[in-house]
Amino acid sequence: MQRLTFRSIIRPLVGCFAFFCITTVVYAHGTKTGDLVIDHPYATPSLSGVPNGAAYLRGIENTGSTADKLLGASTEVAERVELHRMTMDGNIMRMREVPNIELPAKTVVKLRHNGEYHLMLMNLKRPLKDGDRFDITLEFQRAGKQTVNVWVQIPRDGSTEHKH
């Protein structure tokens, strides 16, 4: 029978704790500013020869009782960032720049890959590659400016195509 020692008990516990901390950091990718919770900022790898890219947010949750607006964004990896909305016009998908994105109280607005809204990164200064990270500063009407770290990743559906 093996004798239990302090060291034989602590080592596995420290290992489990370290694993928990690492996986928590990986999955807790987001931030809070005022009443807004910004969840999982990400971008898709840019396509060869295409000057623009796109960034997304799993969601912006407005936990407050007052509406807010996303007014714009900026980043060092592109000349400018535009707020875009995708709509269907019959069988044709249209993408249009919008002046802001409404964030009603007590709701979550998604800026997802192939979803209604996204951040268009215009005139990229360098290609975006899987595994890259960069900062993007979001500007809100009420909550002010918030910088978030964006991870470049291949979407779960495996496509890097940005559909217009």
Tab-separated table of C-alpha atoms in Angstrom:
chain	number	residue	atom	x	y	z
A	1	MET	CA	0.000	0.000	0.000
A	2	GLN	CA	1.312	3.418	-1.014
A	3	ARG	CA	1.741	5.971	1.715
A	4	LEU	CA	0.108	9.355	1.151
A	5	THR	CA	2.399	12.329	1.564
A	6	PHE	CA	1.804	16.013	1.341
A	7	ARG	CA	3.692	16.089	-1.968
A	8	SER	CA	1.688	13.200	-3.471
A	9	ILE	CA	-1.552	15.019	-2.689
A	10	ILE	CA	-0.503	18.560	-3.654
A	11	ARG	CA	1.035	17.818	-7.077
A	12	PRO	CA	-2.198	16.520	-8.676
A	13	LEU	CA	-4.184	19.360	-7.092
A	14	VAL	CA	-1.775	21.987	-8.435
A	15	GLY	CA	-1.942	20.358	-11.879
A	16	CYS	CA	-5.744	20.398	-11.865
A	17	PHE	CA	-5.790	24.019	-10.699
A	18	ALA	CA	-3.344	25.071	-13.453
A	19	PHE	CA	-5.442	23.269	-16.087
A	20	PHE	CA	-8.591	24.974	-14.792
A	21	CYS	CA	-6.934	28.410	-14.925
A	22	ILE	CA	-5.666	27.903	-18.481
A	23	THR	CA	-8.994	26.635	-19.815
A	24	THR	CA	-10.875	29.388	-17.992
A	25	VAL	CA	-8.712	32.022	-19.691
A	26	VAL	CA	-9.306	30.393	-23.083
A	27	TYR	CA	-13.077	30.206	-22.661
A	28	ALA	CA	-13.615	33.425	-20.685
A	29	HIS	CA	-12.583	35.586	-23.642
A	30	GLY	CA	-14.466	38.822	-23.166
A	31	THR	CA	-14.824	41.949	-21.073
A	32	LYS	CA	-17.318	44.229	-19.292
A	33	THR	CA	-17.649	47.982	-19.631
A	34	GLY	CA	-20.409	49.770	-17.753
A	35	ASP	CA	-23.622	47.795	-18.316
A	36	LEU	CA	-22.231	46.063	-21.421
A	37	VAL	CA	-20.726	42.575	-21.499
A	38	ILE	CA	-18.665	42.046	-24.663
A	39	ASP	CA	-18.388	38.318	-25.346
A	40	HIS	CA	-15.719	36.567	-27.424
A	41	PRO	CA	-14.290	39.051	-29.932
A	42	TYR	CA	-12.891	37.121	-32.917
A	43	ALA	CA	-11.931	37.550	-36.562
A	44	THR	CA	-11.598	35.115	-39.426
A	45	PRO	CA	-8.379	34.660	-41.404
A	46	SER	CA	-8.220	37.040	-44.343
A	47	LEU	CA	-8.405	35.680	-47.853
A	48	SER	CA	-5.378	35.939	-50.129
A	49	GLY	CA	-5.533	39.046	-52.298
A	50	VAL	CA	-8.555	40.506	-50.473
A	51	PRO	CA	-7.780	43.883	-48.849
A	52	ASN	CA	-10.550	43.726	-46.223
A	53	GLY	CA	-11.350	41.462	-43.292
A	54	ALA	CA	-14.084	41.065	-40.707
A	55	ALA	CA	-14.277	40.916	-36.923
A	56	TYR	CA	-17.142	39.595	-34.842
A	57	LEU	CA	-18.471	39.445	-31.297
A	58	ARG	CA	-20.393	36.466	-29.987
A	59	GLY	CA	-22.545	39.130	-28.430
A	60	ILE	CA	-22.838	42.459	-26.667
A	61	GLU	CA	-25.168	42.038	-23.711
A	62	ASN	CA	-26.707	45.198	-22.329
A	63	THR	CA	-27.451	44.271	-18.709
A	64	GLY	CA	-28.632	47.778	-17.855
A	65	SER	CA	-32.039	49.415	-17.950
A	66	THR	CA	-30.993	52.035	-20.537
A	67	ALA	CA	-30.271	51.462	-24.228
A	68	ASP	CA	-26.793	52.110	-25.626
A	69	LYS	CA	-25.311	52.233	-29.137
A	70	LEU	CA	-22.127	50.960	-30.728
A	71	LEU	CA	-20.957	54.074	-32.593
A	72	GLY	CA	-17.761	52.804	-34.182
A	73	ALA	CA	-14.475	50.994	-33.773
A	74	SER	CA	-10.781	51.322	-34.594
A	75	THR	CA	-7.769	49.020	-34.805
A	76	GLU	CA	-4.092	49.147	-35.744
A	77	VAL	CA	-4.494	46.279	-38.256
A	78	ALA	CA	-6.762	48.208	-40.662
A	79	GLU	CA	-7.053	51.749	-41.992
A	80	ARG	CA	-10.596	51.958	-40.646
A	81	VAL	CA	-13.413	49.862	-39.206
A	82	GLU	CA	-16.973	50.076	-40.483
A	83	LEU	CA	-20.139	48.772	-38.823
A	84	HIS	CA	-21.983	46.574	-41.323
A	85	ARG	CA	-25.424	45.022	-41.498
A	86	MET	CA	-26.393	42.107	-43.743
A	87	THR	CA	-29.955	41.979	-45.112
A	88	MET	CA	-31.789	39.865	-47.668
A	89	ASP	CA	-33.330	41.611	-50.669
A	90	GLY	CA	-35.323	38.784	-52.236
A	91	ASN	CA	-32.683	36.124	-52.908
A	92	ILE	CA	-29.798	38.601	-52.809
A	93	MET	CA	-27.772	39.249	-49.655
A	94	ARG	CA	-26.875	42.921	-49.242
A	95	MET	CA	-24.200	44.382	-46.993
A	96	ARG	CA	-24.468	48.016	-45.953
A	97	GLU	CA	-22.488	50.258	-43.649
A	98	VAL	CA	-24.630	51.551	-40.776
A	99	PRO	CA	-23.932	54.622	-38.600
A	100	ASN	CA	-24.414	52.683	-35.341
A	101	ILE	CA	-25.773	49.474	-33.865
A	102	GLU	CA	-28.600	49.764	-31.333
A	103	LEU	CA	-28.067	47.916	-28.038
A	104	PRO	CA	-31.491	47.812	-26.328
A	105	ALA	CA	-31.646	47.389	-22.550
A	106	LYS	CA	-31.719	43.812	-21.218
A	107	THR	CA	-30.851	42.225	-24.588
A	108	VAL	CA	-27.945	40.592	-26.421
A	109	VAL	CA	-26.985	41.809	-29.896
A	110	LYS	CA	-24.855	39.335	-31.853
A	111	LEU	CA	-22.174	40.325	-34.349
A	112	ARG	CA	-21.554	36.808	-35.651
A	113	HIS	CA	-19.917	35.192	-38.656
A	114	ASN	CA	-22.631	34.996	-41.360
A	115	GLY	CA	-24.984	36.919	-39.049
A	116	GLU	CA	-26.795	40.253	-39.279
A	117	TYR	CA	-23.996	42.541	-37.999
A	118	HIS	CA	-20.203	42.530	-38.136
A	119	LEU	CA	-17.201	44.847	-38.001
A	120	MET	CA	-15.626	45.321	-41.441
A	121	LEU	CA	-11.859	45.845	-41.315
A	122	MET	CA	-11.136	48.066	-44.312
A	123	ASN	CA	-7.735	48.037	-46.054
A	124	LEU	CA	-5.897	45.600	-43.811
A	125	LYS	CA	-2.297	46.577	-43.082
A	126	ARG	CA	-1.312	42.891	-42.901
A	127	PRO	CA	-3.053	39.571	-43.568
A	128	LEU	CA	-4.951	38.020	-40.650
A	129	LYS	CA	-3.787	34.469	-39.943
A	130	ASP	CA	-5.284	31.758	-37.738
A	131	GLY	CA	-3.820	32.212	-34.249
A	132	ASP	CA	-3.063	35.951	-34.584
A	133	ARG	CA	-4.332	38.400	-31.977
A	134	PHE	CA	-4.919	42.129	-32.196
A	135	ASP	CA	-6.729	44.857	-30.275
A	136	ILE	CA	-9.840	46.653	-31.431
A	137	THR	CA	-11.332	49.656	-29.625
A	138	LEU	CA	-15.121	49.820	-29.555
A	139	GLU	CA	-16.838	53.170	-28.979
A	140	PHE	CA	-20.225	53.216	-27.269
A	141	GLN	CA	-22.580	56.165	-26.823
A	142	ARG	CA	-23.020	55.644	-23.061
A	143	ALA	CA	-20.344	53.149	-21.996
A	144	GLY	CA	-17.494	55.023	-23.718
A	145	LYS	CA	-14.487	53.337	-25.301
A	146	GLN	CA	-13.437	49.770	-24.565
A	147	THR	CA	-10.448	47.944	-26.061
A	148	VAL	CA	-10.834	44.196	-26.519
A	149	ASN	CA	-8.388	41.554	-27.709
A	150	VAL	CA	-9.500	39.822	-30.903
A	151	TRP	CA	-8.419	36.267	-31.703
A	152	VAL	CA	-8.168	35.234	-35.341
A	153	GLN	CA	-9.727	31.798	-35.753
A	154	ILE	CA	-11.278	29.595	-38.396
A	155	PRO	CA	-15.072	29.519	-37.872
A	156	ARG	CA	-16.617	26.323	-36.552
A	157	ASP	CA	-18.208	25.680	-39.940
A	158	GLY	CA	-14.678	25.662	-41.387
A	159	SER	CA	-15.299	28.456	-43.876
A	160	THR	CA	-13.282	31.641	-43.999
A	161	GLU	CA	-15.515	33.030	-46.709
A	162	HIS	CA	-17.120	36.369	-45.904
A	163	LYS	CA	-20.397	36.371	-47.807
A	164	HIS	CA	-21.635	39.664	-49.283
